[in-house]
C-alpha cells in the first residue's frame, strides 16, 4: 500500500511541471509563429499573435508592422534566433528570453511577455529589446 501511495504522490507532483512545460511550449510557439510571419512578410499573421493590449495601441496591421519595422529591426528580420531563459510568472503569464542574431550581424536579447487568453492560446503582450555582445542562457 505504501508503494502505491508513493507512486501516486510522485505522479501528482509531476503534473504541475508538465502543465508548466505545456504553457512554455505554447508561449514559444506564439513567438516562433510571429517571427516566422515577420520573415514571410505576413503582417496579418504576425499581428494575430499580438495580445489585445497591443492591438489597442496599434489598431491596424499597418500600424503594428510600422512599429515593429522601425523600432525592432532585429525582431522584424532575425537572421537566427533561439529561446533562452523562461519564467512562468503565474499560471497565465510567461516571460521568455529570445536570443537573436539581427540583420546587422549583431546579437540581441528580446524579452517577451505573454498572457494566456480565454481561447487557450498565448498572445504576446510586450517585447523589450537590447543589444548585447555576450548573451547568456
Phi, psi and omega in degrees: 000319179297324180294317178297315179299317179297319179295317178297316179298320177297316179296317180294322179290338179279340184298313179300322179296318179296318178297319178297320178296321178296320178297316180297315178300320179296316179295316180295326177296321178295315180296313180301316179298318180293316179298319177295323177295319176302312181297329180273004184057035180257081182303313180301320179293317179299317180296330180297338178273355179280139178286163180307324180297324178289319180292334175290322180285321180238086191285355178230158176301319182297316179295318179297311182295324175298317179298314182293315181299316183277328186256342186223055182306321179295328178285323181292323184223061180291140172285315175214162174205154177211154180277137177250226183297149177222146177220128175270108184283329178200177178299344182240003187228129182230142171245127184231126175275136175234126179265125189236137166261113186284172180295342178272003180082003180263157179270142180224157172242122174252131177246113182263144168246139181223150178233141175287131182264167181300332180277003177091000179261158174265137176238150183278123181260348179179164178208128172248146187229137174216147176282151180208145175264334181221100180263142177245152178246000000 
